[in-house]
mmCIF file of N, CA and C in Angstrom:
data_model
loop_
_atom_site.group_PDB
_atom_site.id
_atom_site.type_symbol
_atom_site.label_atom_id
_atom_site.label_comp_id
_atom_site.label_asym_id
_atom_site.label_seq_id
_atom_site.Cartn_x
_atom_site.Cartn_y
_atom_site.Cartn_z
ATOM 1 N N VAL U 1 -8.263 -16.510 49.818
ATOM 2 C CA VAL U 1 -7.293 -17.572 49.635
ATOM 3 C C VAL U 1 -6.613 -17.365 48.287
ATOM 4 N N CYS U 2 -5.293 -17.213 48.323
ATOM 5 C CA CYS U 2 -4.509 -16.993 47.105
ATOM 6 C C CYS U 2 -4.169 -18.299 46.413
ATOM 7 N N ALA U 3 -3.847 -19.304 47.205
ATOM 8 C CA ALA U 3 -3.448 -20.599 46.656
ATOM 9 C C ALA U 3 -3.539 -21.645 47.752
ATOM 10 N N LYS U 4 -3.625 -22.890 47.324
ATOM 11 C CA LYS U 4 -3.622 -24.002 48.272
ATOM 12 C C LYS U 4 -2.542 -24.979 47.848
ATOM 13 N N VAL U 5 -1.910 -25.582 48.825
ATOM 14 C CA VAL U 5 -0.891 -26.596 48.548
ATOM 15 C C VAL U 5 -1.211 -27.838 49.361
ATOM 16 N N ARG U 6 -0.698 -28.953 48.905
ATOM 17 C CA ARG U 6 -0.896 -30.212 49.628
ATOM 18 C C ARG U 6 0.386 -30.591 50.334
ATOM 19 N N GLY U 7 0.294 -30.798 51.622
ATOM 20 C CA GLY U 7 1.442 -31.237 52.404
ATOM 21 C C GLY U 7 2.267 -30.095 52.951
ATOM 22 N N ASP U 8 2.811 -30.313 54.137
ATOM 23 C CA ASP U 8 3.625 -29.296 54.807
ATOM 24 C C ASP U 8 4.886 -28.954 54.034
ATOM 25 N N ALA U 9 5.450 -29.919 53.322
ATOM 26 C CA ALA U 9 6.701 -29.689 52.594
ATOM 27 C C ALA U 9 6.529 -28.672 51.472
ATOM 28 N N GLN U 10 5.321 -28.485 50.993
ATOM 29 C CA GLN U 10 5.069 -27.557 49.887
ATOM 30 C C GLN U 10 4.747 -26.135 50.350
ATOM 31 N N THR U 11 4.570 -25.946 51.645
ATOM 32 C CA THR U 11 4.155 -24.644 52.162
ATOM 33 C C THR U 11 5.205 -23.555 51.950
ATOM 34 N N ALA U 12 6.429 -23.788 52.371
ATOM 35 C CA ALA U 12 7.486 -22.771 52.250
ATOM 36 C C ALA U 12 7.763 -22.409 50.788
ATOM 37 N N PRO U 13 7.935 -23.386 49.877
ATOM 38 C CA PRO U 13 8.150 -23.020 48.474
ATOM 39 C C PRO U 13 6.988 -22.219 47.883
ATOM 40 N N ALA U 14 5.760 -22.544 48.275
ATOM 41 C CA ALA U 14 4.603 -21.808 47.772
ATOM 42 C C ALA U 14 4.592 -20.373 48.294
ATOM 43 N N LEU U 15 4.959 -20.167 49.561
ATOM 44 C CA LEU U 15 5.034 -18.815 50.122
ATOM 45 C C LEU U 15 6.065 -17.966 49.378
ATOM 46 N N VAL U 16 7.222 -18.553 49.122
ATOM 47 C CA VAL U 16 8.289 -17.826 48.424
ATOM 48 C C VAL U 16 7.846 -17.475 47.007
ATOM 49 N N LYS U 17 7.213 -18.410 46.328
ATOM 50 C CA LYS U 17 6.745 -18.166 44.959
ATOM 51 C C LYS U 17 5.725 -17.031 44.929
ATOM 52 N N LEU U 18 4.760 -17.067 45.833
ATOM 53 C CA LEU U 18 3.751 -16.009 45.904
ATOM 54 C C LEU U 18 4.381 -14.650 46.203
ATOM 55 N N ALA U 19 5.294 -14.617 47.159
ATOM 56 C CA ALA U 19 5.957 -13.358 47.516
ATOM 57 C C ALA U 19 6.751 -12.814 46.336
ATOM 58 N N LYS U 20 7.462 -13.689 45.652
ATOM 59 C CA LYS U 20 8.290 -13.271 44.522
ATOM 60 C C LYS U 20 7.436 -12.659 43.413
ATOM 61 N N GLU U 21 6.268 -13.237 43.173
ATOM 62 C CA GLU U 21 5.359 -12.717 42.150
ATOM 63 C C GLU U 21 4.791 -11.357 42.527
ATOM 64 N N ARG U 22 4.612 -11.114 43.810
ATOM 65 C CA ARG U 22 3.933 -9.902 44.262
ATOM 66 C C ARG U 22 4.853 -8.807 44.771
ATOM 67 N N MET U 23 6.127 -9.107 44.968
ATOM 68 C CA MET U 23 7.063 -8.106 45.488
ATOM 69 C C MET U 23 7.265 -6.979 44.496
ATOM 70 N N ASP U 24 7.423 -5.786 45.040
ATOM 71 C CA ASP U 24 7.691 -4.612 44.224
ATOM 72 C C ASP U 24 9.090 -4.700 43.624
ATOM 73 N N ASP U 25 10.037 -5.203 44.390
ATOM 74 C CA ASP U 25 11.431 -5.316 43.958
ATOM 75 C C ASP U 25 12.067 -6.457 44.739
ATOM 76 N N GLU U 26 12.669 -7.413 44.050
ATOM 77 C CA GLU U 26 13.261 -8.571 44.724
ATOM 78 C C GLU U 26 14.411 -8.195 45.657
ATOM 79 N N ASN U 27 15.038 -7.044 45.457
ATOM 80 C CA ASN U 27 16.155 -6.624 46.301
ATOM 81 C C ASN U 27 15.697 -5.900 47.562
ATOM 82 N N MET U 28 14.406 -5.716 47.701
ATOM 83 C CA MET U 28 13.899 -4.986 48.858
ATOM 84 C C MET U 28 13.982 -5.825 50.126
ATOM 85 N N GLU U 29 13.934 -5.155 51.245
ATOM 86 C CA GLU U 29 13.975 -5.833 52.538
ATOM 87 C C GLU U 29 12.647 -6.545 52.789
ATOM 88 N N TYR U 30 12.736 -7.697 53.415
ATOM 89 C CA TYR U 30 11.549 -8.443 53.806
ATOM 90 C C TYR U 30 11.761 -8.979 55.213
ATOM 91 N N MET U 31 10.686 -9.420 55.840
ATOM 92 C CA MET U 31 10.759 -9.985 57.189
ATOM 93 C C MET U 31 10.051 -11.332 57.197
ATOM 94 N N LEU U 32 10.436 -12.183 58.123
ATOM 95 C CA LEU U 32 9.790 -13.480 58.285
ATOM 96 C C LEU U 32 9.141 -13.542 59.659
ATOM 97 N N ALA U 33 7.954 -14.132 59.718
ATOM 98 C CA ALA U 33 7.234 -14.316 60.980
ATOM 99 C C ALA U 33 6.882 -15.789 61.122
ATOM 100 N N TYR U 34 6.837 -16.279 62.360
ATOM 101 C CA TYR U 34 6.627 -17.715 62.549
ATOM 102 C C TYR U 34 6.033 -18.035 63.918
ATOM 103 N N THR U 35 5.540 -19.277 64.025
ATOM 104 C CA THR U 35 5.163 -19.829 65.326
ATOM 105 C C THR U 35 5.963 -21.094 65.622
ATOM 106 N N ASP U 36 6.538 -21.726 64.583
ATOM 107 C CA ASP U 36 7.299 -22.973 64.740
ATOM 108 C C ASP U 36 8.751 -22.746 64.322
ATOM 109 N N THR U 37 9.675 -22.876 65.254
ATOM 110 C CA THR U 37 11.090 -22.574 65.025
ATOM 111 C C THR U 37 11.719 -23.408 63.916
ATOM 112 N N GLU U 38 11.432 -24.684 63.850
ATOM 113 C CA GLU U 38 12.053 -25.554 62.845
ATOM 114 C C GLU U 38 11.632 -25.187 61.427
ATOM 115 N N ARG U 39 10.382 -24.875 61.237
ATOM 116 C CA ARG U 39 9.887 -24.583 59.886
ATOM 117 C C ARG U 39 10.397 -23.241 59.372
ATOM 118 N N ILE U 40 10.650 -22.286 60.249
ATOM 119 C CA ILE U 40 11.116 -20.978 59.793
ATOM 120 C C ILE U 40 12.532 -21.066 59.239
ATOM 121 N N LYS U 41 13.324 -22.003 59.734
ATOM 122 C CA LYS U 41 14.687 -22.185 59.215
ATOM 123 C C LYS U 41 14.651 -22.586 57.748
ATOM 124 N N GLU U 42 13.718 -23.455 57.391
ATOM 125 C CA GLU U 42 13.559 -23.870 55.992
ATOM 126 C C GLU U 42 13.131 -22.689 55.133
ATOM 127 N N LEU U 43 12.178 -21.898 55.629
ATOM 128 C CA LEU U 43 11.701 -20.738 54.878
ATOM 129 C C LEU U 43 12.816 -19.714 54.701
ATOM 130 N N GLU U 44 13.603 -19.485 55.738
ATOM 131 C CA GLU U 44 14.714 -18.532 55.634
ATOM 132 C C GLU U 44 15.720 -18.989 54.582
ATOM 133 N N LYS U 45 16.030 -20.265 54.564
ATOM 134 C CA LYS U 45 16.977 -20.815 53.590
ATOM 135 C C LYS U 45 16.458 -20.628 52.160
ATOM 136 N N LEU U 46 15.182 -20.912 51.937
ATOM 137 C CA LEU U 46 14.590 -20.731 50.608
ATOM 138 C C LEU U 46 14.579 -19.261 50.193
ATOM 139 N N CYS U 47 14.257 -18.374 51.125
ATOM 140 C CA CYS U 47 14.224 -16.943 50.820
ATOM 141 C C CYS U 47 15.611 -16.424 50.451
ATOM 142 N N ARG U 48 16.626 -16.834 51.207
ATOM 143 C CA ARG U 48 17.998 -16.414 50.895
ATOM 144 C C ARG U 48 18.386 -16.849 49.482
ATOM 145 N N LYS U 49 17.998 -18.062 49.116
ATOM 146 C CA LYS U 49 18.324 -18.599 47.792
ATOM 147 C C LYS U 49 17.588 -17.827 46.693
ATOM 148 N N GLU U 50 16.300 -17.593 46.870
ATOM 149 C CA GLU U 50 15.485 -16.950 45.836
ATOM 150 C C GLU U 50 15.700 -15.443 45.730
ATOM 151 N N PHE U 51 15.852 -14.759 46.867
ATOM 152 C CA PHE U 51 15.962 -13.303 46.856
ATOM 153 C C PHE U 51 17.404 -12.812 46.879
ATOM 154 N N GLY U 52 18.342 -13.704 47.173
ATOM 155 C CA GLY U 52 19.755 -13.339 47.151
ATOM 156 C C GLY U 52 20.252 -12.648 48.409
ATOM 157 N N HIS U 53 19.416 -12.507 49.409
ATOM 158 C CA HIS U 53 19.817 -11.901 50.684
ATOM 159 C C HIS U 53 18.864 -12.363 51.777
ATOM 160 N N GLY U 54 19.313 -12.222 53.008
ATOM 161 C CA GLY U 54 18.519 -12.657 54.153
ATOM 162 C C GLY U 54 17.455 -11.650 54.533
ATOM 163 N N PRO U 55 16.571 -12.031 55.434
ATOM 164 C CA PRO U 55 15.515 -11.126 55.876
ATOM 165 C C PRO U 55 16.047 -10.006 56.765
ATOM 166 N N GLY U 56 15.335 -8.885 56.786
ATOM 167 C CA GLY U 56 15.693 -7.777 57.665
ATOM 168 C C GLY U 56 15.562 -8.173 59.120
ATOM 169 N N CYS U 57 14.555 -8.964 59.424
ATOM 170 C CA CYS U 57 14.385 -9.505 60.771
ATOM 171 C C CYS U 57 13.485 -10.733 60.716
ATOM 172 N N ILE U 58 13.587 -11.532 61.753
ATOM 173 C CA ILE U 58 12.738 -12.710 61.913
ATOM 174 C C ILE U 58 12.086 -12.567 63.276
ATOM 175 N N PHE U 59 10.768 -12.653 63.318
ATOM 176 C CA PHE U 59 10.095 -12.484 64.598
ATOM 177 C C PHE U 59 9.030 -13.548 64.819
ATOM 178 N N LYS U 60 8.820 -13.835 66.084
ATOM 179 C CA LYS U 60 7.836 -14.836 66.485
ATOM 180 C C LYS U 60 6.467 -14.173 66.604
ATOM 181 N N LEU U 61 5.459 -14.828 66.052
ATOM 182 C CA LEU U 61 4.098 -14.318 66.142
ATOM 183 C C LEU U 61 3.583 -14.473 67.568
ATOM 184 N N GLY U 62 2.848 -13.508 68.032
ATOM 185 C CA GLY U 62 2.339 -13.524 69.397
ATOM 186 C C GLY U 62 1.120 -14.414 69.571
ATOM 187 N N ALA U 63 0.643 -14.464 70.791
ATOM 188 C CA ALA U 63 -0.478 -15.335 71.150
ATOM 189 C C ALA U 63 -1.762 -14.975 70.410
ATOM 190 N N ALA U 64 -2.022 -13.688 70.216
ATOM 191 C CA ALA U 64 -3.255 -13.275 69.543
ATOM 192 C C ALA U 64 -3.318 -13.798 68.111
ATOM 193 N N VAL U 65 -2.207 -13.728 67.402
ATOM 194 C CA VAL U 65 -2.168 -14.222 66.023
ATOM 195 C C VAL U 65 -2.141 -15.739 65.999
ATOM 196 N N SER U 66 -1.248 -16.338 66.761
ATOM 197 C CA SER U 66 -1.088 -17.790 66.696
ATOM 198 C C SER U 66 -2.311 -18.546 67.210
ATOM 199 N N SER U 67 -3.098 -17.948 68.078
ATOM 200 C CA SER U 67 -4.318 -18.624 68.530
ATOM 201 C C SER U 67 -5.356 -18.692 67.414
ATOM 202 N N ASN U 68 -5.230 -17.824 66.418
ATOM 203 C CA ASN U 68 -6.141 -17.842 65.275
ATOM 204 C C ASN U 68 -5.572 -18.581 64.068
ATOM 205 N N THR U 69 -4.257 -18.664 63.955
ATOM 206 C CA THR U 69 -3.654 -19.319 62.790
ATOM 207 C C THR U 69 -3.293 -20.765 63.056
ATOM 208 N N GLY U 70 -3.002 -21.106 64.284
ATOM 209 C CA GLY U 70 -2.567 -22.458 64.613
ATOM 210 C C GLY U 70 -1.078 -22.493 64.881
ATOM 211 N N PRO U 71 -0.568 -23.660 65.258
ATOM 212 C CA PRO U 71 0.821 -23.779 65.709
ATOM 213 C C PRO U 71 1.880 -23.762 64.606
ATOM 214 N N ASP U 72 1.497 -23.887 63.357
ATOM 215 C CA ASP U 72 2.481 -23.988 62.270
ATOM 216 C C ASP U 72 2.460 -22.798 61.321
ATOM 217 N N ALA U 73 2.107 -21.625 61.805
ATOM 218 C CA ALA U 73 2.012 -20.447 60.944
ATOM 219 C C ALA U 73 3.387 -19.892 60.613
ATOM 220 N N MET U 74 3.537 -19.409 59.384
ATOM 221 C CA MET U 74 4.730 -18.665 58.983
ATOM 222 C C MET U 74 4.322 -17.709 57.879
ATOM 223 N N ALA U 75 5.052 -16.593 57.777
ATOM 224 C CA ALA U 75 4.685 -15.555 56.826
ATOM 225 C C ALA U 75 5.918 -14.818 56.336
ATOM 226 N N ILE U 76 5.795 -14.254 55.133
ATOM 227 C CA ILE U 76 6.806 -13.357 54.580
ATOM 228 C C ILE U 76 6.145 -11.984 54.510
ATOM 229 N N VAL U 77 6.764 -10.989 55.121
ATOM 230 C CA VAL U 77 6.236 -9.630 55.135
ATOM 231 C C VAL U 77 7.079 -8.799 54.171
ATOM 232 N N TYR U 78 6.420 -8.130 53.226
ATOM 233 C CA TYR U 78 7.133 -7.369 52.196
ATOM 234 C C TYR U 78 6.222 -6.288 51.638
ATOM 235 N N ARG U 79 6.795 -5.363 50.875
ATOM 236 C CA ARG U 79 6.004 -4.334 50.197
ATOM 237 C C ARG U 79 5.651 -4.878 48.814
ATOM 238 N N GLY U 80 4.369 -4.896 48.523
ATOM 239 C CA GLY U 80 3.903 -5.432 47.246
ATOM 240 C C GLY U 80 3.870 -4.378 46.154
ATOM 241 N N LYS U 81 3.578 -4.845 44.951
ATOM 242 C CA LYS U 81 3.421 -3.940 43.812
ATOM 243 C C LYS U 81 2.201 -3.059 44.049
ATOM 244 N N ALA U 82 2.248 -1.843 43.529
ATOM 245 C CA ALA U 82 1.124 -0.918 43.687
ATOM 246 C C ALA U 82 -0.117 -1.478 42.998
ATOM 247 N N ARG U 83 -1.260 -1.327 43.656
ATOM 248 C CA ARG U 83 -2.528 -1.783 43.078
ATOM 249 C C ARG U 83 -3.278 -0.591 42.536
ATOM 250 N N ARG U 84 -4.115 -0.827 41.588
ATOM 251 C CA ARG U 84 -4.907 0.260 41.001
ATOM 252 C C ARG U 84 -6.167 0.476 41.756
#
């Protein structure tokens, strides 16, 4: 667990903040994944604002993932900084 937030409204901003801290380069391509259509629109809007460009693609998570994460899952997929 990297971080915890209280309330659904704080989830998207926390995801963007974590991604921004860990991204290798803010101008790089990223992707968004989701299970709930309404919530991904908010995440996409925040990402466009913070990173200055839209995602390379947006895709829906399949049954195998969503059955383990629950109905409100969303993710930002990106290349992180190199680890030692």
